[in-house]
CSV table of C-alpha atoms and ligand atoms in Angstrom, one decimal:
chain,number,residue,atom,x,y,z
A,161,MET,CA,-22.2,29.2,4.5
A,162,SER,CA,-24.9,27.6,2.5
A,163,ASP,CA,-24.1,25.0,-0.2
A,164,ALA,CA,-27.7,25.0,-1.6
A,165,LYS,CA,-27.9,24.6,-5.3
A,166,ILE,CA,-29.7,27.7,-6.7
A,167,ILE,CA,-31.8,26.4,-9.5
A,168,ASP,CA,-31.5,28.7,-12.5
A,169,GLY,CA,-35.1,28.8,-13.9
A,170,LYS,CA,-34.1,31.4,-16.4
A,171,ALA,CA,-31.4,29.3,-18.0
A,172,PHE,CA,-33.5,26.2,-17.8
A,173,ALA,CA,-36.4,28.0,-19.5
A,174,GLN,CA,-34.1,29.3,-22.3
A,175,ASN,CA,-33.2,25.6,-23.0
A,176,VAL,CA,-36.8,24.6,-23.1
A,177,ARG,CA,-37.6,27.5,-25.5
A,178,LYS,CA,-34.7,26.5,-27.8
A,179,ARG,CA,-36.1,23.0,-28.1
A,180,VAL,CA,-39.6,24.4,-28.8
A,181,ALA,CA,-38.1,26.7,-31.5
A,182,LYS,CA,-36.5,23.6,-33.2
A,183,GLN,CA,-39.8,21.8,-33.1
A,184,VAL,CA,-41.6,24.8,-34.6
A,185,GLU,CA,-39.0,24.9,-37.4
A,186,GLU,CA,-39.6,21.2,-38.2
A,187,LEU,CA,-43.4,21.7,-38.1
A,188,LYS,CA,-43.1,24.6,-40.5
A,189,HIS,CA,-40.7,22.8,-42.8
A,190,TYR,CA,-42.2,19.3,-42.9
A,191,GLU,CA,-45.8,19.9,-42.1
A,192,ASN,CA,-46.4,23.4,-43.3
A,193,LEU,CA,-47.8,24.1,-39.8
A,194,THR,CA,-47.2,27.2,-37.7
A,195,PRO,CA,-48.4,26.8,-34.1
A,196,GLY,CA,-50.5,29.8,-33.0
A,197,LEU,CA,-51.2,31.0,-29.4
A,198,ALA,CA,-54.0,33.4,-28.6
A,199,VAL,CA,-53.8,35.4,-25.4
A,200,VAL,CA,-56.8,37.2,-24.1
A,201,LEU,CA,-56.2,40.0,-21.6
A,202,VAL,CA,-59.1,41.8,-20.0
A,203,GLY,CA,-58.4,45.0,-18.2
A,204,GLU,CA,-55.2,46.9,-17.7
A,205,ASP,CA,-53.6,45.3,-14.6
A,206,PRO,CA,-49.9,46.4,-15.0
A,207,ALA,CA,-48.4,43.1,-13.8
A,208,SER,CA,-50.6,41.2,-16.3
A,209,GLN,CA,-49.5,43.6,-19.1
A,210,VAL,CA,-45.8,42.8,-18.4
A,211,TYR,CA,-46.6,39.1,-18.3
A,212,VAL,CA,-48.5,39.2,-21.6
A,213,ARG,CA,-45.8,41.3,-23.3
A,214,ASN,CA,-43.2,38.7,-22.3
A,215,LYS,CA,-45.3,35.9,-23.6
A,216,VAL,CA,-46.0,37.6,-26.9
A,217,LYS,CA,-42.3,38.3,-27.4
A,218,GLN,CA,-41.2,34.8,-26.5
A,219,THR,CA,-43.9,33.2,-28.6
A,220,GLU,CA,-42.7,35.0,-31.7
A,221,GLU,CA,-39.0,34.3,-30.9
A,222,CYS,CA,-39.9,30.6,-31.0
A,223,GLY,CA,-41.3,31.1,-34.5
A,224,MET,CA,-44.9,30.7,-33.5
A,225,LYS,CA,-47.8,33.0,-34.4
A,226,SER,CA,-48.9,35.2,-31.5
A,227,LEU,CA,-52.4,36.7,-31.4
A,228,GLU,CA,-53.3,39.2,-28.7
A,229,TYR,CA,-56.8,40.2,-27.7
A,230,ARG,CA,-57.0,43.1,-25.3
A,231,ARG,CA,-60.5,44.0,-24.0
A,232,ASP,CA,-61.8,46.6,-21.6
A,233,PRO,CA,-62.7,45.5,-18.1
A,234,ASP,CA,-66.4,46.3,-18.8
A,235,ILE,CA,-66.7,43.7,-21.5
A,236,SER,CA,-69.7,41.5,-20.8
A,237,GLU,CA,-69.4,37.8,-20.0
A,238,GLN,CA,-71.3,37.0,-23.2
A,239,GLU,CA,-68.9,39.1,-25.3
A,240,LEU,CA,-66.0,37.3,-23.8
A,241,LEU,CA,-67.6,33.9,-24.4
A,242,THR,CA,-68.2,34.8,-28.0
A,243,LEU,CA,-64.6,35.8,-28.4
A,244,VAL,CA,-63.5,32.4,-26.9
A,245,GLN,CA,-65.9,30.6,-29.3
A,246,SER,CA,-64.4,32.4,-32.3
A,247,LEU,CA,-60.9,31.4,-31.2
A,248,ASN,CA,-62.1,27.8,-30.8
A,249,GLU,CA,-63.2,27.9,-34.4
A,250,ASN,CA,-60.1,29.6,-35.8
A,251,PRO,CA,-57.8,27.0,-37.4
A,252,GLU,CA,-54.7,29.3,-37.0
A,253,VAL,CA,-55.2,29.2,-33.2
A,254,HIS,CA,-53.9,26.0,-31.5
A,255,GLY,CA,-53.6,27.4,-28.0
A,256,ILE,CA,-55.9,29.8,-26.0
A,257,LEU,CA,-54.9,31.5,-22.8
A,258,VAL,CA,-57.3,33.7,-21.0
A,259,GLN,CA,-55.4,35.7,-18.4
A,260,LEU,CA,-56.7,35.3,-14.8
A,261,PRO,CA,-58.1,36.8,-12.7
A,262,LEU,CA,-61.1,38.2,-14.7
A,263,PRO,CA,-63.2,41.1,-13.5
A,264,LYS,CA,-65.7,40.1,-10.8
A,265,HIS,CA,-68.8,40.3,-13.0
A,266,ILE,CA,-67.4,37.5,-15.2
A,267,SER,CA,-67.5,33.8,-14.2
A,268,GLU,CA,-64.0,32.5,-14.6
A,269,GLU,CA,-65.4,29.0,-14.5
A,270,LYS,CA,-67.7,29.6,-17.4
A,271,VAL,CA,-65.0,31.2,-19.5
A,272,ILE,CA,-62.5,28.4,-18.9
A,273,GLU,CA,-65.1,25.7,-19.6
A,274,ALA,CA,-65.9,27.5,-22.9
A,275,ILE,CA,-62.4,26.9,-24.2
A,276,ALA,CA,-62.1,23.8,-26.4
A,277,PRO,CA,-60.2,21.3,-24.2
A,278,GLU,CA,-57.7,20.5,-27.0
A,279,LYS,CA,-56.8,24.3,-27.2
A,280,ASP,CA,-56.7,24.7,-23.4
A,281,VAL,CA,-52.9,25.2,-23.1
A,282,ASP,CA,-53.3,26.4,-19.4
A,283,GLY,CA,-54.7,23.0,-18.6
A,284,PHE,CA,-57.5,24.5,-16.5
A,285,HIS,CA,-60.5,23.0,-18.3
A,286,VAL,CA,-62.3,20.2,-16.2
A,287,ILE,CA,-61.5,17.7,-19.0
A,288,ASN,CA,-57.8,18.4,-18.6
A,289,THR,CA,-58.0,18.5,-14.8
A,290,GLY,CA,-59.7,15.1,-14.9
A,291,LEU,CA,-57.2,13.6,-17.3
A,292,LEU,CA,-54.4,14.8,-15.0
A,293,ALA,CA,-56.1,13.5,-11.9
A,294,THR,CA,-56.4,10.0,-13.5
A,295,GLY,CA,-52.8,10.1,-14.6
A,296,SER,CA,-53.6,10.2,-18.4
A,297,LYS,CA,-50.7,11.2,-20.7
A,298,ASP,CA,-53.4,13.0,-22.8
A,299,ALA,CA,-53.8,15.7,-20.2
A,300,MET,CA,-52.8,19.3,-21.0
A,301,VAL,CA,-50.8,20.0,-17.9
A,302,PRO,CA,-50.9,23.4,-16.2
A,303,CYS,CA,-47.8,25.4,-17.1
A,304,THR,CA,-46.6,26.5,-13.6
A,305,PRO,CA,-46.7,23.0,-12.0
A,306,LEU,CA,-45.2,21.5,-15.1
A,307,GLY,CA,-42.3,23.9,-14.9
A,308,CYS,CA,-41.8,23.1,-11.3
A,309,LEU,CA,-41.8,19.4,-12.0
A,310,MET,CA,-39.2,19.7,-14.8
A,311,MET,CA,-36.8,21.5,-12.4
A,312,LEU,CA,-37.4,19.0,-9.7
A,313,LYS,CA,-36.8,16.0,-11.9
A,314,ASP,CA,-33.7,17.5,-13.3
A,315,TYR,CA,-32.4,18.2,-9.8
A,316,PHE,CA,-33.1,14.7,-8.5
A,317,GLY,CA,-31.8,13.0,-11.7
A,318,GLY,CA,-35.1,11.8,-13.1
A,319,SER,CA,-37.1,10.0,-10.4
A,320,LEU,CA,-39.1,11.6,-7.5
A,321,SER,CA,-40.4,8.2,-6.4
A,322,GLY,CA,-41.0,7.9,-2.6
A,323,LYS,CA,-40.1,11.5,-1.8
A,324,ARG,CA,-42.3,13.3,0.7
A,325,ALA,CA,-43.7,16.4,-1.0
A,326,VAL,CA,-45.5,19.2,0.7
A,327,VAL,CA,-47.4,21.7,-1.4
A,328,VAL,CA,-48.4,24.9,0.3
A,329,GLY,CA,-51.6,26.3,-1.3
A,330,ARG,CA,-54.6,24.5,-3.0
A,331,SER,CA,-55.6,26.8,-5.8
A,332,ASN,CA,-57.0,25.3,-9.0
A,333,ILE,CA,-54.2,26.8,-11.1
A,334,VAL,CA,-51.1,25.9,-9.0
A,335,GLY,CA,-51.5,24.0,-5.7
A,336,LYS,CA,-54.0,21.3,-6.7
A,337,PRO,CA,-52.4,20.4,-10.1
A,338,MET,CA,-49.0,20.5,-8.5
A,339,GLY,CA,-50.1,17.9,-5.9
A,340,ALA,CA,-51.6,15.7,-8.7
A,341,LEU,CA,-48.4,15.8,-10.7
A,342,LEU,CA,-46.3,14.9,-7.8
A,343,LEU,CA,-48.6,12.1,-6.9
A,344,ASN,CA,-48.4,10.8,-10.4
A,345,GLU,CA,-44.6,10.8,-9.9
A,346,SER,CA,-45.0,8.5,-6.9
A,347,CYS,CA,-44.3,11.1,-4.2
A,348,THR,CA,-46.1,11.0,-0.9
A,349,VAL,CA,-48.0,14.2,-1.2
A,350,THR,CA,-49.4,16.5,1.5
A,351,THR,CA,-51.3,19.7,0.5
A,352,VAL,CA,-51.5,22.4,3.2
A,353,HIS,CA,-53.5,25.6,3.2
A,354,SER,CA,-54.9,28.4,5.4
A,355,ARG,CA,-56.9,25.9,7.6
A,356,THR,CA,-54.0,23.5,8.2
A,357,VAL,CA,-53.1,22.9,11.8
A,358,ASP,CA,-49.4,23.3,12.5
A,359,ILE,CA,-48.3,24.1,8.9
A,360,GLU,CA,-44.7,24.5,9.9
A,361,GLU,CA,-44.5,20.9,11.3
A,362,GLU,CA,-46.0,19.6,8.0
A,363,CYS,CA,-43.5,21.6,6.0
A,364,ARG,CA,-40.5,20.3,8.0
A,365,ARG,CA,-41.3,16.7,6.9
A,366,ALA,CA,-40.8,17.6,3.2
A,367,ASP,CA,-38.1,16.4,1.0
A,368,ILE,CA,-39.8,18.6,-1.7
A,369,LEU,CA,-41.5,21.8,-0.6
A,370,VAL,CA,-43.5,23.8,-3.1
A,371,ALA,CA,-44.8,27.2,-2.0
A,372,ALA,CA,-47.7,28.7,-3.9
A,373,VAL,CA,-49.5,31.0,-1.4
A,374,GLY,CA,-49.1,34.6,-2.4
A,375,ARG,CA,-47.6,35.8,0.9
A,376,ALA,CA,-44.2,37.4,0.8
A,377,LYS,CA,-41.4,35.5,2.6
A,378,MET,CA,-43.8,33.3,4.6
A,379,ILE,CA,-41.6,30.2,4.6
A,380,LYS,CA,-38.8,30.5,7.1
A,381,ALA,CA,-35.6,28.6,7.6
A,382,ASP,CA,-37.0,26.6,10.5
A,383,TRP,CA,-39.9,25.3,8.4
A,384,VAL,CA,-37.5,23.5,6.1
A,385,LYS,CA,-35.8,20.2,6.5
A,386,PRO,CA,-32.0,20.5,6.0
A,387,GLY,CA,-31.3,19.4,2.4
A,388,ALA,CA,-34.8,19.8,1.1
A,389,ALA,CA,-35.6,21.0,-2.4
A,390,VAL,CA,-37.6,24.2,-2.2
A,391,ILE,CA,-39.6,25.5,-5.1
A,392,ASP,CA,-40.9,29.1,-4.8
A,393,VAL,CA,-43.9,29.9,-7.0
A,394,GLY,CA,-44.9,33.1,-5.2
A,395,ILE,CA,-44.8,36.4,-7.0
A,396,ASN,CA,-45.2,39.2,-4.5
A,397,ARG,CA,-44.4,42.9,-5.0
A,398,ILE,CA,-43.0,44.5,-1.8
A,399,GLU,CA,-41.7,47.9,-0.9
A,400,THR,CA,-38.1,48.1,0.1
A,401,PRO,CA,-36.8,50.5,2.9
A,402,ASP,CA,-35.7,53.0,0.2
A,403,GLY,CA,-39.2,53.2,-1.2
A,404,LYS,CA,-38.7,51.1,-4.3
A,405,THR,CA,-40.7,48.0,-5.1
A,406,LYS,CA,-39.2,44.6,-5.7
A,407,LEU,CA,-40.4,41.1,-6.5
A,408,VAL,CA,-40.1,38.4,-3.8
A,409,GLY,CA,-41.4,34.9,-3.5
A,410,ASP,CA,-43.3,33.1,-0.7
A,411,VAL,CA,-40.0,31.8,0.6
A,412,ASP,CA,-37.6,33.9,2.7
A,413,PHE,CA,-34.8,33.2,0.3
A,414,ASP,CA,-31.9,34.6,2.4
A,415,GLU,CA,-32.8,32.4,5.3
A,416,VAL,CA,-33.9,29.3,3.6
A,417,VAL,CA,-30.9,29.1,1.2
A,418,GLU,CA,-28.8,28.3,4.3
A,419,VAL,CA,-30.7,25.1,5.0
A,420,ALA,CA,-32.2,23.9,1.7
A,421,GLY,CA,-30.4,21.5,-0.6
A,422,ALA,CA,-31.8,23.3,-3.6
A,423,ILE,CA,-33.9,26.4,-4.1
A,424,THR,CA,-35.5,28.4,-6.9
A,425,PRO,CA,-35.0,32.2,-6.8
A,426,VAL,CA,-37.7,34.9,-7.5
A,427,PRO,CA,-37.4,36.3,-10.0
A,428,GLY,CA,-35.5,33.9,-12.3
A,429,GLY,CA,-37.1,30.7,-11.0
A,430,VAL,CA,-40.6,29.3,-11.7
A,431,GLY,CA,-41.8,32.4,-13.7
A,432,PRO,CA,-39.7,31.9,-16.8
A,433,MET,CA,-40.4,28.2,-16.7
A,434,THR,CA,-44.2,28.9,-16.7
A,435,ILE,CA,-43.9,30.8,-20.0
A,436,ALA,CA,-41.6,28.1,-21.6
A,437,CYS,CA,-44.1,25.4,-20.7
A,438,LEU,CA,-46.9,27.4,-22.2
A,439,LEU,CA,-45.0,27.5,-25.5
A,440,ALA,CA,-44.3,23.7,-25.2
A,441,ASN,CA,-48.0,23.1,-24.6
A,442,THR,CA,-48.9,25.1,-27.6
A,443,VAL,CA,-46.7,22.9,-29.8
A,444,THR,CA,-48.2,19.8,-28.3
A,445,ALA,CA,-51.7,21.2,-28.9
A,446,ALA,CA,-50.9,22.1,-32.5
A,447,CYS,CA,-49.6,18.6,-33.2
A,448,ARG,CA,-52.6,16.8,-31.6
A,449,GLN,CA,-55.1,19.0,-33.5
A,450,ASN,CA,-53.3,18.1,-36.8
A,451,LYS,CA,-52.9,14.4,-35.8
A,452,ILE,CA,-49.1,14.4,-36.2
A,453,ASP,CA,-46.4,13.2,-33.9
A,454,GLU,CA,-44.5,15.8,-32.0
A,455,PRO,CA,-41.1,16.4,-33.6
A,456,LYS,CA,-38.3,14.9,-31.4
A,457,VAL,CA,-35.4,17.2,-30.9
A,458,ASP,CA,-32.4,16.9,-28.7
B,153,NDP,N1,-44.5,32.0,-11.1
B,153,NDP,C1,-45.6,31.8,-11.7
B,153,NDP,O1,-45.5,31.3,-12.9
B,153,NDP,C2,-46.9,31.9,-11.1
B,153,NDP,C3,-46.9,32.5,-9.8
B,153,NDP,N2,-48.1,32.6,-9.2
B,153,NDP,C4,-48.0,33.2,-7.8
B,153,NDP,O2,-48.2,32.1,-6.9
B,153,NDP,C5,-48.8,32.5,-5.7
B,153,NDP,C6,-50.1,31.7,-5.5
B,153,NDP,O3,-51.0,31.8,-6.6
B,153,NDP,P1,-52.4,31.2,-6.6
B,153,NDP,O4,-52.3,29.7,-6.4
B,153,NDP,O5,-53.1,31.6,-7.8
B,153,NDP,O6,-53.1,31.9,-5.3
B,153,NDP,P2,-54.5,31.8,-4.6
B,153,NDP,O7,-54.7,33.0,-3.9
B,153,NDP,O8,-55.5,31.3,-5.6
B,153,NDP,O9,-54.3,30.6,-3.6
B,153,NDP,C7,-53.4,30.8,-2.5
B,153,NDP,C8,-53.5,29.5,-1.6
B,153,NDP,O10,-52.6,29.7,-0.5
B,153,NDP,C9,-53.3,29.4,0.7
B,153,NDP,N3,-53.0,30.4,1.8
B,153,NDP,C10,-53.2,31.7,1.9
B,153,NDP,N4,-52.7,32.2,3.0
B,153,NDP,C11,-52.2,31.1,3.7
B,153,NDP,C12,-51.5,31.0,4.9
B,153,NDP,N5,-51.3,32.0,5.8
B,153,NDP,N6,-51.1,29.8,5.3
B,153,NDP,C13,-51.3,28.7,4.5
B,153,NDP,N7,-51.9,28.8,3.3
B,153,NDP,C14,-52.3,30.0,2.9
B,153,NDP,C15,-54.8,29.6,0.4
B,153,NDP,O11,-55.5,28.7,1.2
B,153,NDP,P3,-57.1,28.6,1.2
B,153,NDP,O12,-57.4,27.8,0.0
B,153,NDP,O13,-57.4,27.9,2.5
B,153,NDP,O14,-57.7,30.0,1.1
B,153,NDP,C16,-54.8,29.1,-1.1
B,153,NDP,O15,-55.0,27.8,-1.2
B,153,NDP,C17,-49.1,34.0,-6.0
B,153,NDP,O16,-48.1,34.8,-5.4
B,153,NDP,C18,-49.1,34.1,-7.5
B,153,NDP,O17,-48.8,35.4,-7.9
B,153,NDP,C19,-49.3,32.1,-9.7
B,153,NDP,C20,-49.3,31.5,-10.9
B,153,NDP,C21,-48.1,31.4,-11.7
B,154,GUE,N1,-54.5,32.0,-17.4
B,154,GUE,C1,-53.5,32.3,-16.7
B,154,GUE,N2,-52.4,31.5,-16.7
B,154,GUE,C2,-51.3,31.7,-16.0
B,154,GUE,O1,-50.3,31.0,-16.1
B,154,GUE,C3,-51.3,32.9,-15.2
B,154,GUE,C4,-52.4,33.7,-15.1
B,154,GUE,N3,-53.5,33.4,-15.9
B,154,GUE,N4,-52.5,34.8,-14.4
B,154,GUE,C5,-51.3,35.3,-13.6
B,154,GUE,C6,-50.4,34.2,-13.2
B,154,GUE,C7,-49.0,34.6,-12.9
B,154,GUE,N5,-48.1,34.1,-13.9
B,154,GUE,C8,-46.8,34.4,-14.1
B,154,GUE,C9,-46.1,33.8,-15.1
B,154,GUE,C10,-44.8,34.2,-15.4
B,154,GUE,C11,-44.1,35.1,-14.6
B,154,GUE,C12,-42.7,35.5,-14.9
B,154,GUE,O2,-42.3,35.4,-16.0
B,154,GUE,N6,-42.0,36.0,-13.9
B,154,GUE,C13,-40.6,36.4,-14.1
B,154,GUE,C14,-40.4,37.9,-14.4
B,154,GUE,C15,-41.2,38.8,-13.4
B,154,GUE,C16,-40.8,40.2,-13.5
B,154,GUE,O3,-39.6,40.6,-13.3
B,154,GUE,O4,-41.7,41.1,-13.8
B,154,GUE,C17,-39.7,35.8,-13.0
B,154,GUE,O5,-40.3,35.4,-12.0
B,154,GUE,O6,-38.5,35.8,-13.2
B,154,GUE,C18,-44.8,35.7,-13.5
B,154,GUE,C19,-46.1,35.3,-13.3
B,154,GUE,C20,-48.9,33.3,-14.7
B,154,GUE,N7,-50.2,33.3,-14.4
B,155,MG,MG1,-56.6,32.8,-7.8
C-alpha cells in the first residue's frame, strides 16, 4: 500500500484562480483597470482548441477580458508578426499568448521575440528568460514551471533549499526554466535529456523529480527514490485496450505512487496550474504596465 500524497493540482489551481479573481475585482474597483489576455491560435489542432477554450472560459470567470485570435495555418509569418505588433500596441491587452507549436513555415523564435516583454505572460521572450536566469524578481516566469514550483513549495512547507532536483527534459518552455527556478530556490539541480548516460541512475538521486519529456509512462518505480516528490508535466494521449483514448503523463503513475512521497496526477495535476499561473501572470503584467502595486489578497 502506498502512502504517497497525491497532489491535487485541480483544487490548488481553483484556489489560485479565486485569489486572481479577488485581485481583478480590486483592480476594477479601485483602479478602473480590467486585465486583458489575448490568445493567438494558429491552425485547428484539436488539443490546442480544448486548451484555448479552457483558458478563455477561466479568464472570463476571473473577471478578466479575454480576446481570442484564430488564424488559418497558412497565415504568413509577416501577417502573424503584424497581429502581434497590433496586440503590443493595444492598451486593453496586458498579456499575449501565442499557442505553440506554430506551423513549420513560421519561426517561433521570431514571433516570440516580437511580443513586448512586459506583455509576454508565457515568459518565453529572451528578456524574461535572461531575467529568470539571473534570479531577478522582475522576470515573467513561464506558467508550467511556476505551477510546478508552487505545488512543490506547498508540499515541502515553503523551502526547497538543499534538495536534489532532477528535471527530465530541456525544452525552452518547460525543462530549462524549471531548472532555473529550482536553482533560484537553492536546489542542487541536474537536467537530463535524450543524450544523458544512465538517466535512471540520475533520477534515483532526486528528492524532487520533474518529468517533462512527452513520452507516456517513461518514469518507472525503480527510477524513483523512496519518498521523493514527483511532478508529472507530460500530457500524452494513448489508446486503451478497449479502443478509447486517455490522457497519461510521463510518469507511470500506478507504479510510482507506491514509492514516491508525493506525486501529481495527469489529468488534474500540472495542467490546471499552468492555466491558473497564466491568469496570475496577466494580473502581474497589467499592474506593471499601469505602474500600480499588485493588490494583496489572502
Ligand atoms: N501540463 C502542462 O501544462 C504542459 C505540458 N506539456 C507536456 O510536457 C511534455 C514536454 O513538453 P515540452 O518540454 O514542450 O517537450 P519537447 O518535446 O520540447 O522536449 C522534450 C524533452 O524531453 C527530452 N527527451 C525526449 N525523449 C527522451 C528520452 N527518451 N529520454 C530522456 N529525455 C528525452 C528531449 O531531449 P532532447 O532535448 O535531447 O531532444 C527534450 O529535451 C509534453 O508531453 C507536453 O505535452 C508541455 C507544456 C505544458
Ligand atoms: N504558448 C504556449 N504556452 C503554453 O503554456 C502551452 C503552449 N503554448 N502549447 C501547448 C502546451 C500544453 N499546455 C497545457 C496546458 C494546460 C493543460 C491542461 O489544462 N490540462 C488539464 C486538462 C486536460 C484534458 O483533460 O484535456 C489536465 O492536465 O488536467 C494541458 C496542456 C500548455 N502549453
Ligand atoms: Mg516543443
